[in-house]
Structures are given as C-alpha cells and as structure tokens.
Coordinates of C-alpha atoms in Angstrom, one line a residue:
X99 CA -39.1 29.8 5.0
X100 CA -40.6 32.7 6.8
X101 CA -43.1 33.5 4.4
X102 CA -44.1 30.0 4.3
X103 CA -44.6 29.9 7.7
X104 CA -46.8 33.0 7.8
X105 CA -48.9 31.8 4.8
X106 CA -49.7 28.4 6.2
X107 CA -49.3 28.9 10.0
X108 CA -50.6 32.6 10.6
X109 CA -53.5 33.6 8.4
X110 CA -53.7 36.7 10.5
X111 CA -50.0 37.7 9.9
X112 CA -51.3 40.9 7.6
X113 CA -52.4 42.3 11.4
X114 CA -48.8 43.2 12.0
X115 CA -48.9 45.9 9.5
X116 CA -51.0 47.9 11.6
X117 CA -49.1 47.2 14.7
X118 CA -52.3 47.6 16.7
X119 CA -52.3 43.6 17.9
X120 CA -52.7 43.4 21.7
X121 CA -50.3 41.1 23.6
X122 CA -52.3 37.8 23.7
X123 CA -53.0 38.1 20.0
X124 CA -49.1 38.0 19.7
X125 CA -49.1 35.1 22.2
X126 CA -51.5 33.4 19.9
X127 CA -49.5 33.7 16.8
X128 CA -46.3 32.6 19.0
X129 CA -48.3 29.2 19.6
X130 CA -49.2 28.9 16.2
X131 CA -45.8 29.0 14.9
X132 CA -44.5 26.8 17.5
X133 CA -47.2 24.3 16.5
X134 CA -46.8 24.6 12.5
X135 CA -42.9 24.5 13.3
X136 CA -43.3 21.0 14.9
X137 CA -45.6 19.7 12.2
X138 CA -43.4 21.0 9.6
X139 CA -40.4 19.5 11.6
X140 CA -42.0 16.1 11.5
X141 CA -42.8 16.5 8.0
X142 CA -39.4 17.3 6.9
X143 CA -37.9 14.6 9.1
X144 CA -39.6 11.7 7.1
X145 CA -39.1 13.5 3.9
X146 CA -35.6 13.3 4.7
X147 CA -35.6 9.9 5.9
X148 CA -37.0 8.8 2.5
X149 CA -34.5 10.8 0.7
X150 CA -31.4 9.6 2.6
X151 CA -32.5 5.8 2.1
X152 CA -32.7 6.4 -1.6
X153 CA -29.4 8.2 -2.2
X154 CA -27.7 5.5 -0.1
X155 CA -29.2 2.8 -1.9
X156 CA -28.4 4.5 -5.4
X157 CA -25.0 5.5 -4.1
X158 CA -24.1 1.9 -2.7
X159 CA -23.7 0.2 -6.2
X160 CA -21.9 3.0 -7.5
X161 CA -19.6 2.8 -4.7
X162 CA -18.8 -0.8 -5.1
X163 CA -18.1 0.0 -8.9
X164 CA -15.7 2.6 -7.8
X165 CA -14.1 0.2 -5.4
X166 CA -13.4 -2.4 -8.1
X167 CA -12.4 0.3 -10.7
X168 CA -9.5 1.4 -8.4
X169 CA -8.4 -1.8 -7.6
X170 CA -9.7 -1.4 -3.8
X171 CA -7.7 1.5 -3.7
X172 CA -10.9 3.6 -2.9
X173 CA -13.3 1.4 -0.7
X174 CA -16.7 1.1 -0.6
X175 CA -17.6 1.3 3.1
X176 CA -15.4 4.4 4.0
X177 CA -17.1 6.3 0.9
X178 CA -20.7 5.5 2.4
X179 CA -19.7 6.3 5.9
X180 CA -18.5 9.8 4.7
X181 CA -21.8 10.0 2.4
X182 CA -24.0 9.5 5.8
X183 CA -22.0 11.9 7.7
X184 CA -22.4 14.7 4.7
X185 CA -26.2 13.9 4.7
X186 CA -26.4 14.2 8.7
X187 CA -24.5 17.5 8.4
X188 CA -27.0 18.7 5.8
X189 CA -30.2 17.8 8.0
X190 CA -28.6 19.7 10.9
X191 CA -28.4 22.6 8.9
X192 CA -32.0 21.7 8.0
X193 CA -32.9 21.7 11.3
X194 CA -31.2 24.8 12.6
X195 CA -32.4 27.0 9.7
X196 CA -35.9 25.9 10.7
X197 CA -35.3 26.9 14.3
X198 CA -33.6 30.4 13.4
X199 CA -36.7 31.2 11.3
X200 CA -39.1 30.0 14.1
X201 CA -37.4 32.3 16.6
X202 CA -37.4 35.0 14.2
X203 CA -40.9 35.0 13.5
X204 CA -41.6 34.5 17.3
X205 CA -39.4 37.5 18.2
X206 CA -41.5 39.5 15.4
X207 CA -44.7 39.3 16.7
X208 CA -43.8 41.3 19.8
X209 CA -43.3 45.2 19.9
X210 CA -40.4 45.2 22.2
X211 CA -38.5 42.1 20.6
X212 CA -39.0 43.2 16.9
X213 CA -35.8 45.1 16.4
X214 CA -34.0 41.8 17.3
X215 CA -36.0 40.1 14.7
X216 CA -34.7 42.1 12.0
X217 CA -31.1 41.8 13.3
X218 CA -31.2 38.0 13.5
X219 CA -32.5 38.1 9.6
X220 CA -29.6 40.4 8.9
X221 CA -27.2 38.0 10.7
X222 CA -28.0 35.2 8.4
X223 CA -28.3 36.8 5.1
X224 CA -25.3 39.1 5.5
X225 CA -22.8 36.0 5.8
X226 CA -24.5 34.6 2.7
X227 CA -24.4 37.5 0.8
X228 CA -20.6 37.9 1.3
X229 CA -20.2 34.3 0.7
X230 CA -22.0 34.9 -2.7
X231 CA -19.9 37.8 -3.9
X232 CA -16.6 35.6 -2.8
X233 CA -17.6 33.1 -5.0
X234 CA -18.7 35.3 -7.9
X235 CA -15.2 36.7 -7.7
X236 CA -13.4 33.4 -7.5
X237 CA -15.4 31.7 -10.0
X238 CA -12.6 32.1 -12.9
X239 CA -10.1 30.7 -10.7
X240 CA -12.4 27.9 -9.7
X241 CA -13.0 27.0 -13.2
X242 CA -9.1 26.7 -14.0
X243 CA -8.6 24.7 -11.1
X244 CA -11.6 22.5 -12.5
X245 CA -9.9 22.2 -15.7
X246 CA -6.3 21.4 -14.3
X247 CA -7.9 18.9 -12.3
X248 CA -9.6 16.7 -15.4
X249 CA -6.5 17.4 -17.4
X250 CA -4.3 15.8 -14.6
X251 CA -6.5 13.0 -14.3
X252 CA -6.8 11.9 -17.7
X253 CA -2.8 12.3 -17.7
X254 CA -2.5 9.9 -14.7
X255 CA -4.6 7.2 -16.9
X256 CA -2.5 7.8 -19.8
X257 CA 0.8 7.1 -17.8
X258 CA -0.8 4.3 -16.1
X259 CA -1.7 2.7 -19.4
X260 CA 1.5 3.1 -21.2
X261 CA 3.6 1.7 -18.1
X262 CA 0.9 -1.2 -17.6
X263 CA 1.5 -2.2 -21.4
X264 CA 5.1 -2.3 -20.7
X265 CA 4.6 -4.3 -17.4
X266 CA 2.8 -6.8 -19.6
X267 CA 5.0 -7.0 -22.5
X268 CA 2.7 -5.6 -25.1
X269 CA 4.9 -2.4 -25.4
X270 CA 8.6 -2.8 -25.5
X271 CA 11.1 -0.2 -25.3
X272 CA 14.6 -1.2 -25.8
X273 CA 17.1 -0.8 -22.6
X274 CA 13.8 -0.6 -20.5
X275 CA 13.2 -3.5 -18.8
X276 CA 9.4 -4.7 -17.4
X277 CA 10.2 -4.7 -13.7
X278 CA 10.8 -0.8 -14.2
X279 CA 7.2 -0.2 -15.3
X280 CA 5.7 -0.2 -11.4
X281 CA 8.2 2.2 -10.0
X282 CA 8.5 4.3 -13.1
X283 CA 4.5 4.8 -13.1
X284 CA 4.8 6.0 -9.3
X285 CA 7.3 8.6 -10.0
X286 CA 6.0 9.9 -12.9
X287 CA 2.6 10.0 -11.3
X288 CA 4.3 11.9 -8.2
X289 CA 5.9 14.3 -10.3
X290 CA 2.8 15.1 -12.4
X291 CA 0.8 15.6 -9.3
X292 CA 3.6 17.6 -7.7
X293 CA 3.8 19.7 -10.9
X294 CA -0.2 20.4 -11.2
X295 CA -0.3 21.7 -7.1
X296 CA 2.6 23.7 -8.1
X297 CA 0.6 25.2 -11.3
X298 CA -2.8 25.2 -9.0
X299 CA -1.7 27.0 -5.8
X300 CA -1.8 30.6 -7.3
X301 CA -5.4 29.6 -7.9
X302 CA -6.4 28.6 -4.9
X303 CA -8.9 30.9 -3.2
X304 CA -7.1 32.7 -0.3
X305 CA -3.8 31.5 -1.2
X306 CA -2.6 35.3 -1.2
X307 CA -3.8 35.8 2.4
X308 CA -1.1 36.3 5.2
X309 CA -2.8 33.5 7.1
X310 CA -2.3 31.1 4.1
X311 CA 1.2 31.8 3.6
X312 CA 1.7 31.3 7.3
X313 CA 0.2 27.9 7.0
X314 CA 2.1 26.8 4.0
X315 CA 5.1 28.4 5.4
X316 CA 4.7 26.1 8.7
X317 CA 4.1 22.9 6.9
X318 CA 7.1 23.4 4.5
X319 CA 9.3 23.8 7.7
X320 CA 7.6 20.6 9.1
X321 CA 8.1 18.5 6.2
X322 CA 11.5 19.8 5.3
X323 CA 12.4 18.6 9.2
X324 CA 10.7 15.4 9.4
X325 CA 11.3 13.9 5.8
X326 CA 15.2 14.0 5.4
X327 CA 15.4 10.4 6.3
X328 CA 12.3 9.9 3.9
X329 CA 14.2 11.6 1.1
X330 CA 17.3 9.5 1.3
X331 CA 15.2 6.4 1.4
X332 CA 13.4 7.3 -1.5
X333 CA 16.5 8.2 -3.5
X334 CA 18.0 5.2 -2.4
X335 CA 15.0 3.1 -3.5
X336 CA 14.9 4.6 -6.9
X337 CA 18.8 3.9 -7.3
X338 CA 18.6 0.2 -6.1
X339 CA 15.2 -0.1 -8.5
X340 CA 17.3 0.9 -11.7
X341 CA 20.5 -1.0 -10.5
X342 CA 18.3 -4.2 -10.5
X343 CA 20.5 -5.6 -7.8
X344 CA 17.4 -7.8 -6.6
X345 CA 13.7 -8.6 -7.4
X346 CA 10.8 -9.9 -5.6
X347 CA 11.5 -13.9 -4.8
X348 CA 15.7 -13.5 -5.1
X349 CA 17.5 -14.9 -2.0
X350 CA 19.5 -12.1 -0.7
X351 CA 22.0 -11.2 1.9
X352 CA 22.3 -7.8 3.0
X353 CA 24.8 -7.3 5.7
X354 CA 24.4 -9.9 8.4
X355 CA 20.6 -10.7 7.1
X356 CA 19.9 -13.1 4.6
X357 CA 16.2 -13.7 3.7
X358 CA 13.7 -13.7 0.3
X359 CA 13.0 -10.4 -1.0
X360 CA 9.2 -10.1 -0.3
X361 CA 8.4 -6.6 -1.5
X362 CA 10.6 -3.6 -2.9
X363 CA 9.0 0.1 -2.5
X364 CA 10.9 3.6 -2.7
X365 CA 11.4 3.5 0.9
X366 CA 11.8 0.0 2.1
X367 CA 12.7 -3.4 1.2
X368 CA 10.9 -6.5 3.3
X369 CA 12.9 -9.8 3.7
X370 CA 11.6 -13.3 4.9
X371 CA 13.9 -15.3 6.7
X372 CA 14.2 -18.8 7.6
X373 CA 13.2 -18.2 10.7
X374 CA 9.5 -17.0 9.9
X375 CA 10.6 -13.2 10.5
X376 CA 9.8 -10.5 8.4
X377 CA 12.7 -7.8 8.6
X378 CA 12.0 -4.4 7.1
X379 CA 15.0 -2.6 5.8
X380 CA 15.4 1.2 5.0
X381 CA 16.7 1.4 1.3
X382 CA 19.4 4.0 2.3
X383 CA 21.2 1.6 4.7
X384 CA 21.0 -0.9 1.9
X385 CA 22.6 1.2 -0.3
X386 CA 25.4 2.2 2.3
X387 CA 26.3 -1.4 2.2
X388 CA 26.8 -4.5 -0.2
X389 CA 24.2 -6.5 -1.6
X390 CA 24.8 -10.5 -2.4
X391 CA 22.2 -12.0 -4.7
X392 CA 22.3 -15.7 -4.1
X393 CA 19.7 -16.5 -6.8
X394 CA 21.3 -17.0 -9.9
X395 CA 19.4 -15.3 -13.0
X396 CA 16.6 -14.1 -10.7
X397 CA 14.0 -16.1 -8.8
X398 CA 12.8 -17.6 -12.7
X399 CA 16.3 -19.7 -12.3
X400 CA 16.4 -20.7 -8.7
X401 CA 18.7 -20.3 -6.0
X402 CA 22.4 -21.4 -6.4
X403 CA 23.5 -23.7 -3.3
X404 CA 27.0 -25.2 -3.1
X405 CA 28.9 -27.6 -0.6
X406 CA 32.8 -28.5 -0.6
X407 CA 34.4 -31.6 0.2
X408 CA 38.0 -32.6 0.0
X409 CA 38.8 -36.2 -1.3
X410 CA 42.6 -37.8 -1.7
X411 CA 44.6 -37.7 -4.8
X412 CA 44.2 -41.9 -5.1
X413 CA 40.5 -41.3 -5.7
X414 CA 39.8 -40.5 -9.4
X415 CA 38.3 -37.2 -10.1
X416 CA 35.9 -38.6 -12.5
X417 CA 34.5 -41.1 -9.7
X418 CA 34.3 -37.9 -7.2
X419 CA 32.4 -36.2 -9.9
X420 CA 29.6 -39.1 -10.1
X421 CA 29.2 -39.4 -6.5
X422 CA 28.5 -35.8 -6.0
X423 CA 26.4 -35.7 -8.7
X424 CA 24.7 -38.9 -7.6
X425 CA 24.1 -37.2 -4.1
X426 CA 22.3 -34.2 -5.9
X427 CA 19.9 -36.2 -7.9
X428 CA 18.9 -37.8 -4.2
X429 CA 18.3 -34.5 -2.9
X430 CA 14.4 -33.8 -3.4
X431 CA 14.4 -30.2 -3.5
X432 CA 17.4 -29.6 -5.8
X433 CA 16.5 -28.8 -9.6
X434 CA 17.8 -30.9 -12.3
X435 CA 17.2 -28.0 -14.9
X436 CA 19.3 -26.4 -14.6
X437 CA 21.6 -29.3 -14.0
X438 CA 24.0 -29.4 -11.0
X439 CA 27.7 -29.3 -11.9
X440 CA 31.3 -29.8 -10.1
X441 CA 34.0 -27.6 -9.7
X442 CA 37.8 -28.8 -8.8
X443 CA 38.6 -25.6 -6.8
X444 CA 41.7 -26.3 -5.3
X445 CA 44.8 -28.9 -5.5
X446 CA 46.3 -29.1 -2.0
X447 CA 49.0 -30.8 -0.3
X448 CA 46.9 -33.8 0.5
X449 CA 43.8 -33.8 -1.2
X450 CA 41.9 -32.0 -3.9
X451 CA 38.7 -29.7 -3.2
X452 CA 35.5 -30.4 -5.1
X453 CA 32.7 -28.0 -4.7
X454 CA 29.2 -29.3 -5.6
X455 CA 26.9 -26.6 -7.1
X456 CA 23.1 -27.3 -7.5
X457 CA 19.8 -25.0 -7.6
X458 CA 16.8 -25.1 -5.9
X459 CA 13.4 -23.2 -6.4
X460 CA 12.7 -22.9 -3.0
X461 CA 15.1 -20.2 -1.6
X462 CA 13.2 -19.7 1.6
X463 CA 14.3 -23.3 2.2
X464 CA 18.1 -22.9 1.3
X465 CA 19.0 -24.4 5.0
X466 CA 17.2 -27.1 4.7
X467 CA 18.3 -27.8 1.3
X468 CA 22.0 -27.5 1.9
X469 CA 21.4 -30.0 5.0
X470 CA 19.7 -32.4 3.0
X471 CA 22.6 -32.0 0.4
X472 CA 25.3 -33.0 2.6
X473 CA 23.5 -35.8 4.3
X474 CA 23.1 -37.3 0.6
X475 CA 27.0 -36.5 0.3
X476 CA 28.1 -38.3 3.1
X477 CA 26.0 -41.5 2.3
X478 CA 27.2 -41.6 -1.5
X479 CA 30.7 -41.6 -0.2
X480 CA 30.2 -44.2 2.3
X481 CA 28.2 -46.1 -0.3
X482 CA 31.0 -46.3 -2.8
X483 CA 33.8 -46.7 -0.1
X484 CA 35.4 -43.1 -0.6
X485 CA 36.9 -41.6 2.2
X486 CA 36.3 -37.7 2.4
X487 CA 39.2 -36.2 3.8
X488 CA 37.8 -33.2 5.7
X489 CA 39.3 -32.7 8.3
X490 CA 42.5 -33.9 6.3
X491 CA 44.8 -36.7 8.2
X492 CA 48.3 -36.0 8.6
X493 CA 48.6 -39.7 9.4
X494 CA 47.3 -41.9 6.9
X495 CA 45.1 -44.3 8.1
X496 CA 45.7 -48.0 7.2
X497 CA 41.8 -48.7 6.5
X498 CA 39.6 -46.1 5.1
X499 CA 37.6 -44.0 7.5
X500 CA 34.2 -45.1 6.7
X501 CA 31.0 -45.6 8.2
X502 CA 29.3 -49.1 6.4
X503 CA 25.7 -48.8 5.3
X504 CA 24.7 -51.3 7.9
X505 CA 25.8 -48.8 10.5
X506 CA 24.2 -46.0 8.9
X507 CA 20.8 -46.3 11.2
X508 CA 22.5 -47.4 14.8
X509 CA 20.5 -46.3 17.7
X510 CA 19.2 -44.0 18.4
X511 CA 18.9 -43.5 14.5
X512 CA 15.9 -45.0 12.8
X513 CA 15.2 -46.0 9.0
X514 CA 13.2 -43.9 7.2
X515 CA 9.6 -45.6 6.4
X516 CA 8.6 -46.4 2.8

C-alpha cells in the first residue's frame, strides 16, 4: 500500500534517498499524500459497495436453501445479518489500514518524525509476523480439528437418517418403538458431540495455557453448580420416555393436574388443561409422583369416560344396560368404535351399581363429554320410567321418583332448536 501511494501520488519520492529536500517540499508531499488517500478512499468505498451488494445477493439464495435444509433451525435473516456485520468489520479494517499507512507516509516526509514512522511500520508488521508463526505451528492441530469436524458432521447425518427411518416405520428393530426414535436421536447426537469435544480439547490452540485452563475450570464450576436441577430433569425425561408412561395427545392426571400432553422433552412436559391453560411440569417432579393415563391405548384409540348410576333390584339389569347404551349413542362426542360397554360393579343392599364406559377422541373436552353423557343418562331413564336410586331411598316411595318428559323443559329451561 505504501509503495502504491508513493508510486501514484508522489513521483518525487526518490528524493527522500538524498535527505536534502526542504520542509516546504515535505509539506507538498504531505498534501499530495492526503489528497491521494482521499481519492483512493473514495474509489475503495465505491468498489466495496459493489462488492458487498454482489456478495449479499449471492448469499441470500444460499442462506434460504440452508434454512430449508436445516428445517428452519438455522434461519436466513440472522445469517445475512452476521455476514453484513463481518463485511462491515472488514471494511473498518481496510479504512484503518489506509489511515495507518497514510500516517506512516506523512511522518516519513519530515526529518524529525522519520524514526517514528519506521516504528509505526514495525508495530503493524510484528504482530502479523507473530500471528503467521503461531498459525504455522498450530497448522497440524487445525487440520486435525477440521477432519474431526467433518467426520462428526457426517456421523450426525447417519444418526439422523437411521432414527428417522425408524420413526417412519421403514426400519424396524425388535423391542424398539417408533416413538423412541426422536429422543434416542437427540441423546445419541448429544453424546457424539460431547465425545468429539473431549477428543478436540487437547488440539484447540491455547488449550494448554494457564488462562485457558482457568476459564475452563470457571465454566465447569458454574455448569456443575447451575445444572444440578437440569441434569435431574434430563435423567427423569429419559426414564419417562422409555417407560412410555404417556405420549403426545394422551389425557393424563399428574398429581392434582389433569390435561392433554402437548409436548414431552428431556427437561419438561407440557399439559393443556380444560381451562385453556398450558402447564409446564419438570420431569423430575413427575417421576417422583404417579401418572394416571386416562387415554386407553394411547391417543389413537381415545380417552375412556365413565359414569356410575345405581338402580333397584326390581329393574331388570338387561333393561338398565340397554338404557345406558342408548344414552351413550345419543351423546355426540362419544365414539361407537370402540363400542361403549356397561359393567355391574357392585351389588349393594338396596340397589345395583352400574358403570357406563365410553370412548371419546376429544380428550381435551372430557368434562363437557361427561356432562352431556350424564344428561342423556337422566333423560333415558326418565323416558323409560326407570328410577335411579342415587342417592338411595331408605323409605321406598309408593310412586317412582321420575321426571316425566313433558316437564323436562319447565321454565326457565328451553327446548333445543331443531
């Protein structure tokens, strides 16, 4: 850069070899150098704008392709912002270099400041020389790290491909369920990355220095102190995953919380309740308690809903079964496949306890389904003139305690619109 400035902007630079030029000539050289630096800066600024526009235009398409390949894990906008930041940083370095060389040339024109100009050039070249020597010494280690990164990257692709085939059902392993594929892929990828970092640590430039060891020790202490709860949640998440206690879409009761499983990760489980609330439960808390899965056979079969009635011994049990199944058939959100069924659970002193069990494919609406089912049970028993003995009567009434159909919509109740 200095030689270019001297050649283009200072044709009389050879006069410096004699050391006989007067101060006014040095001043002229300084003015010419500053003028040439301004012209060169304008030219470089225009060229840099065109170069930056060309680079950004070509990178925008590649960034979008990378975003699609990584399934939006890496987004295009942050990558482009990072690229623009690096280009601006390079531009700043270019301007600083131009300023530095212009200052060095200006100082070299005057006898009093000429020694300082030589020192400025040394201050710039000595760090570059030291950096070049350090890079040459660390080149084998950098090559090893490059090979390790390439191998790790392709192994991660192999792991992702294998578990994706298992999840899709194209590859079957006896005793390994497809819903284990995604968490197993994450665990295998994490272990591979940790192993690669352990292998790469001795080859990282500066890893043997005391400063690097101190920083590593400090980060290790912070991680060990701050990740105790996270590690316990991860371990509990792995156990719950392979226990298959629940899956996404199942209706579960965990402690006092009941809701539909929205997502299950290694750290937390998220439930969606009937009150439109999303509850996040740490996996370690779930593992310490008990989980009741209200979905029979998983979300594919549906959630089981049950209600209980008691009827006297004078009513045939077959009639009670038929009335209960009729009520189930009249409930809109009750599935007919799997079919509803009735169980006679108890033979008490005054009555028989019947349990109606139905399935619904909308577990998030379980309270509404149960309410509609109970309403239809009442209507069916009233329609057929059968008295429900809940609560039971110690003094049996002469007439059955019923609500006739003509009184079903007594004010303020209104009949449904048809």
